Coordinates of C-alpha atoms in Angstrom, one line a residue:
M1 CA 8.8 15.8 -4.3
T2 CA 11.5 13.2 -3.6
L3 CA 9.0 9.8 -4.1
G4 CA 9.7 7.6 -2.0
H5 CA 9.3 3.9 -3.2
I6 CA 6.1 1.7 -3.0
A7 CA 6.0 -2.3 -2.4
F8 CA 3.3 -5.0 -2.5
L9 CA 3.8 -8.2 -1.5
G10 CA 1.3 -11.4 -2.4
S11 CA 1.8 -12.3 0.8
G12 CA 4.4 -13.9 3.0
E13 CA 5.1 -10.6 4.7
T14 CA 7.0 -12.4 8.0
S15 CA 8.3 -15.0 5.7
L16 CA 12.2 -15.3 4.3
A17 CA 11.4 -13.4 1.1
G18 CA 8.7 -11.2 3.0
G19 CA 11.6 -10.2 4.9
R20 CA 14.5 -9.8 1.8
I21 CA 12.1 -7.3 0.8
F22 CA 11.9 -5.3 3.6
E23 CA 16.1 -5.2 4.2
S24 CA 16.1 -4.4 0.5
L25 CA 13.4 -1.3 1.0
A26 CA 15.1 -0.3 4.2
R27 CA 18.3 -0.2 2.5
L28 CA 17.6 2.5 0.1
L29 CA 16.7 5.2 3.9
S30 CA 18.6 6.5 5.5
E31 CA 19.0 6.9 9.6
P32 CA 16.9 6.6 11.7
L33 CA 14.3 4.5 10.0
R34 CA 11.1 5.1 11.7
V35 CA 8.5 2.0 10.7
A36 CA 4.8 3.0 11.1
I37 CA 2.6 -0.1 10.8
I38 CA -1.2 0.8 10.1
E39 CA -3.6 -1.6 12.4
T40 CA -6.5 -0.6 10.1
P41 CA -7.1 -3.8 8.2
A42 CA -7.3 -5.4 11.0
G43 CA -8.9 -3.4 13.4
F44 CA -12.5 -4.9 13.0
E45 CA -10.9 -8.2 14.6
L46 CA -10.3 -8.6 18.7
N47 CA -7.0 -8.9 18.2
S48 CA -5.6 -6.5 15.3
A49 CA -2.7 -5.3 17.8
I50 CA -1.4 -8.9 18.2
V51 CA -1.5 -9.7 14.1
A52 CA 0.0 -6.2 13.5
G53 CA 2.4 -6.5 16.1
R54 CA 3.6 -10.0 15.0
V55 CA 5.0 -7.6 11.7
G56 CA 6.4 -5.5 14.6
D57 CA 8.2 -7.9 15.8
F58 CA 9.8 -9.8 12.8
L59 CA 10.3 -6.0 11.9
K60 CA 12.5 -5.6 14.4
T61 CA 14.6 -8.5 14.4
R62 CA 14.8 -8.9 10.7
L63 CA 16.0 -5.0 10.4
Q64 CA 17.9 -5.0 13.8
N65 CA 20.5 -3.7 11.6
Y66 CA 18.7 -0.6 10.8
R67 CA 17.8 -0.3 14.5
P68 CA 14.3 0.3 13.5
V69 CA 12.1 2.5 15.9
I70 CA 8.0 0.9 15.0
D71 CA 5.3 2.2 16.0
V72 CA 2.2 0.1 15.4
I73 CA -0.5 2.5 15.0
P74 CA -4.2 1.5 16.6
A75 CA -6.4 3.3 14.0
R76 CA -9.0 1.4 13.8
K77 CA -12.1 2.5 13.6
L78 CA -14.4 5.9 12.6
G79 CA -16.4 7.5 14.9
S80 CA -14.6 5.2 17.8
E81 CA -11.5 6.2 20.4
F82 CA -9.2 4.5 18.1
S83 CA -10.4 6.5 15.0
P84 CA -8.2 6.5 11.7
D85 CA -8.9 10.9 12.1
D86 CA -8.0 10.8 15.3
P87 CA -4.5 13.3 15.6
E88 CA -2.7 12.4 18.7
I89 CA -2.5 8.2 16.6
L90 CA -1.6 9.4 14.2
T91 CA 1.4 11.2 15.6
P92 CA 4.6 9.1 14.9
L93 CA 2.9 8.1 11.0
L94 CA 4.1 11.8 10.6
S95 CA 7.7 11.4 10.7
A96 CA 7.7 7.5 9.9
N97 CA 10.2 6.7 6.5
F98 CA 8.8 3.0 6.3
I99 CA 4.9 2.7 6.3
F100 CA 3.3 -0.5 6.3
M101 CA -0.2 -2.7 6.2
G102 CA -0.9 -5.3 5.9
P103 CA -3.6 -8.3 7.0
G104 CA -7.3 -7.7 7.6
S105 CA -10.2 -7.2 5.1
P106 CA -10.0 -5.1 2.2
T107 CA -13.7 -3.5 2.0
Y108 CA -13.3 -2.5 6.0
A109 CA -10.0 -0.4 5.4
I110 CA -11.4 1.2 2.6
R111 CA -14.3 2.0 4.7
Q112 CA -12.1 2.8 7.5
L113 CA -9.5 5.0 5.8
K114 CA -10.9 7.0 2.5
G115 CA -11.4 10.6 2.8
T116 CA -9.4 10.3 6.5
L117 CA -6.6 12.0 7.7
A118 CA -5.4 9.1 7.8
W119 CA -4.9 8.3 4.4
D120 CA -3.5 11.4 3.9
I121 CA -1.3 11.6 6.0
I122 CA 0.1 8.4 4.5
R123 CA 0.1 10.1 0.9
A124 CA 2.0 12.7 1.6
R125 CA 4.9 11.1 3.5
H126 CA 5.3 8.9 0.5
R127 CA 5.6 12.8 -1.4
L128 CA 8.2 13.5 0.8
G129 CA 9.7 10.3 0.1
A130 CA 8.6 7.9 2.9
T131 CA 8.5 3.9 1.6
L132 CA 5.2 2.8 1.3
V133 CA 4.2 -1.5 1.7
F134 CA 1.0 -3.2 1.2
S135 CA 0.3 -6.6 1.6
S136 CA -2.5 -9.2 2.0
A137 CA -5.5 -7.0 2.3
A138 CA -3.9 -3.9 1.9
T139 CA -2.6 -4.6 -1.7
I140 CA -6.2 -4.7 -2.4
S141 CA -7.4 -1.6 -0.4
V142 CA -5.5 0.0 -2.6
S143 CA -6.7 -0.7 -5.9
A144 CA -8.5 1.5 -8.1
W145 CA -11.0 -1.0 -8.1
A146 CA -11.1 -3.6 -5.0
L147 CA -11.8 -7.1 -4.7
P148 CA -14.4 -8.1 -2.4
V149 CA -12.6 -11.2 -0.9
Y150 CA -14.3 -12.3 2.4
E151 CA -17.9 -10.6 1.0
I152 CA -17.2 -13.4 -2.7
Y153 CA -15.2 -15.8 -0.9
K154 CA -17.2 -16.3 2.7
V155 CA -20.5 -15.1 2.6
G156 CA -21.7 -15.7 -0.7
E157 CA -23.0 -12.2 -2.9
D158 CA -22.6 -12.5 -6.1
V159 CA -19.6 -10.7 -7.7
F160 CA -19.2 -7.2 -7.7
A161 CA -15.9 -4.5 -7.8
N162 CA -15.6 -2.2 -4.9
Q163 CA -14.4 1.3 -5.7
G164 CA -10.9 1.1 -3.9
L165 CA -8.2 3.7 -2.4
N166 CA -7.1 4.4 -5.4
L167 CA -3.8 5.0 -4.4
F168 CA -2.4 5.5 -8.1
R169 CA -5.7 7.7 -9.4
D170 CA -2.7 10.5 -8.1
F171 CA -0.7 9.1 -10.8
G172 CA -2.6 8.8 -14.0
L173 CA -2.9 5.1 -13.2
H174 CA -5.5 2.4 -13.1
L175 CA -4.2 -0.2 -10.6
S176 CA -6.3 -3.0 -9.0
F177 CA -4.0 -5.4 -7.1
I178 CA -4.8 -9.3 -6.8
P179 CA -2.3 -11.3 -3.9
H180 CA -2.9 -14.6 -3.2
W181 CA -2.4 -15.4 -6.9
N182 CA -1.6 -18.7 -7.7
N183 CA -2.9 -20.2 -4.1
A184 CA -3.2 -23.1 -4.6
E185 CA -4.5 -24.6 -0.8
G186 CA -7.6 -26.4 -2.3
G187 CA -6.2 -29.1 -3.9
V188 CA -7.1 -30.4 -6.6
D189 CA -10.5 -30.4 -5.1
L190 CA -11.0 -26.7 -4.9
D191 CA -10.0 -23.6 -7.4
T192 CA -8.3 -21.1 -4.3
S193 CA -5.9 -19.4 -7.2
R194 CA -6.9 -15.5 -7.8
C195 CA -7.0 -14.7 -4.1
F196 CA -9.2 -17.5 -2.7
I197 CA -12.2 -17.4 -5.3
G198 CA -10.9 -19.1 -8.2
M199 CA -10.6 -18.5 -11.9
D200 CA -13.8 -18.5 -12.8
R201 CA -15.3 -16.0 -10.7
F202 CA -12.1 -13.5 -11.4
I203 CA -12.8 -13.7 -14.8
E204 CA -16.7 -12.5 -14.1
W205 CA -14.6 -9.5 -11.7
C206 CA -12.2 -8.9 -14.8
N207 CA -15.2 -8.0 -16.7
L208 CA -16.4 -6.0 -14.4
V209 CA -13.6 -3.7 -14.2
P210 CA -13.6 -0.1 -16.9
P211 CA -10.9 -1.8 -20.1
E212 CA -8.4 1.0 -19.1
N213 CA -7.2 -1.0 -16.4
T214 CA -4.3 -2.8 -15.4
T215 CA -5.1 -5.7 -12.8
I216 CA -1.7 -6.8 -10.8
G217 CA -1.4 -10.0 -9.8
L218 CA 1.0 -11.7 -6.9
D219 CA 2.3 -14.6 -6.3
E220 CA 2.8 -15.7 -3.1
H221 CA 5.9 -15.0 -1.6
T222 CA 6.4 -12.6 -3.9
G223 CA 6.7 -9.2 -4.2
L224 CA 6.7 -6.0 -7.1
I225 CA 9.1 -3.4 -6.0
L226 CA 8.2 0.1 -7.7
D227 CA 11.0 3.1 -8.4
L228 CA 8.9 5.8 -8.8
E229 CA 12.0 8.4 -9.3
A230 CA 14.2 5.9 -11.7
G231 CA 10.3 4.2 -13.1
Q232 CA 11.0 1.8 -13.2
C233 CA 9.5 -2.0 -11.6
E234 CA 11.2 -5.1 -9.9
V235 CA 9.8 -8.5 -9.4
S236 CA 11.3 -10.5 -6.1
G237 CA 10.6 -13.4 -4.0
I238 CA 10.2 -16.9 -5.1
S239 CA 7.5 -16.9 -8.5
S240 CA 6.2 -13.9 -10.7
V241 CA 4.1 -11.1 -11.1
S242 CA 1.3 -11.5 -13.4
L243 CA 0.5 -7.9 -15.8
V244 CA -3.8 -8.6 -16.4
R245 CA -5.5 -6.2 -19.1
D246 CA -8.3 -6.9 -20.4
C247 CA -8.4 -10.0 -18.4
D248 CA -5.6 -11.6 -20.3
P249 CA -2.2 -12.0 -17.9
E250 CA 1.1 -11.4 -18.9
M251 CA 3.9 -13.0 -16.0
Y252 CA 6.6 -11.9 -15.1
P253 CA 9.0 -14.3 -12.9
S254 CA 11.7 -13.2 -10.2
G255 CA 14.4 -10.7 -10.6
V256 CA 12.9 -9.1 -14.1
K257 CA 13.0 -5.6 -14.4
F258 CA 10.1 -3.5 -16.7
P259 CA 9.6 0.1 -17.3
W260 CA 6.6 2.3 -15.4
S261 CA 5.3 2.5 -19.4
E262 CA 4.0 -1.1 -19.1
L263 CA 1.4 0.0 -15.8
G264 CA 0.2 3.5 -18.7
E265 CA 0.8 6.5 -18.8
F266 CA 2.7 7.8 -15.4
R267 CA 3.0 11.1 -14.0
I268 CA 4.3 12.8 -11.6
P269 CA 1.7 14.4 -8.8
D270 CA 0.9 18.0 -8.9
P271 CA 1.9 19.1 -6.0
L272 CA -0.5 21.6 -6.0
N273 CA -3.7 19.9 -6.2
Q274 CA -5.3 19.9 -3.2
D275 CA -6.2 15.7 -3.0
I276 CA -4.1 15.9 0.6
S277 CA -5.9 18.4 3.1
D278 CA -4.5 21.1 4.1
K279 CA -4.2 19.7 7.6
A280 CA -2.1 16.4 6.5
W281 CA 0.7 19.0 5.5
D282 CA 0.4 20.9 8.2
M283 CA 0.3 18.0 10.5
V284 CA 3.2 16.8 8.6
S285 CA 5.1 20.2 7.9
N286 CA 4.7 21.4 11.7
L287 CA 7.4 17.8 13.0
I288 CA 9.6 18.2 10.0
S289 CA 10.5 21.9 11.7
V290 CA 10.4 20.2 15.7
E291 CA 12.8 17.9 14.6
N292 CA 15.3 19.2 12.8
D293 CA 14.5 22.9 13.5
K294 CA 14.4 23.6 9.7
P295 CA 12.5 22.2 6.8
S296 CA 14.1 21.3 3.7
D297 CA 14.2 23.3 1.0
A298 CA 12.4 21.4 -0.8
V299 CA 9.6 20.9 1.8
L300 CA 9.9 24.6 2.3
L301 CA 9.1 25.4 -1.3
L302 CA 6.3 23.0 -1.7
L303 CA 4.4 24.3 1.1
E304 CA 4.9 27.5 -0.1
Q305 CA 3.6 27.0 -2.9
R306 CA 0.2 25.3 -1.2
Q307 CA 0.1 28.4 0.9
Q308 CA -0.4 30.7 -2.6
V309 CA -2.8 28.4 -4.0

């Protein structure tokens, strides 16, 4: 396997800081640049196609030097005509080498993606070198334990911790992500930091998650880029990233690089592990065969090993 980069943005996916992160990642990929934008987190909104489309328009302009092919994946809701389990809708995702998922509702994204073909393909593509970028709600949804922002901040439910998509379970890590970490929209009258819920309620949430969990707080217009092959993390943007253990944050300012070991004991996923469905692997490998006449030796070996299980 050649694991792709993974990046997280605290906010501002269409800002100057976000654009710089996108371009730094695109520079590392071979042409053609094929971008897939996952619509799922905003799939409950009537204008979800517009939400995703704005990101697509931004990337088309920002990454124009890389001549990107951009597809929006309208995987909005299970059981609908736009299901995350519909192979036809997911076809452009199979060859994407740059996958983005962003604004919307974290808990909605978790409900619609957990255990689906879409989520399996995203992870399979990453293990074959695709870059993954998450911002805003999507950063929360891929956590081991997700912060239910809207339920707490808008609905008024008591603070609770929701199980997330747990992207890093495959790597032996227990990571959660909080965007809008330093948000100050509430001014002096209302604490809207910690993704709008405020410090006091964040501490309540923090005390609910298991002690082995590391929470990563992402300041606005700031990102964290994970290079899994090099075992390195880099903070990029205008502010800082905070690593929180036992509810005690440690800040890493923009420009700082630190080793993966800061996040926990990292392991490379076993390609024979059946945590990704055979259907997803078959779809990805079949498309690679069609487009390249023959898959790479690495892909052929991976598929052969899986078939022997």
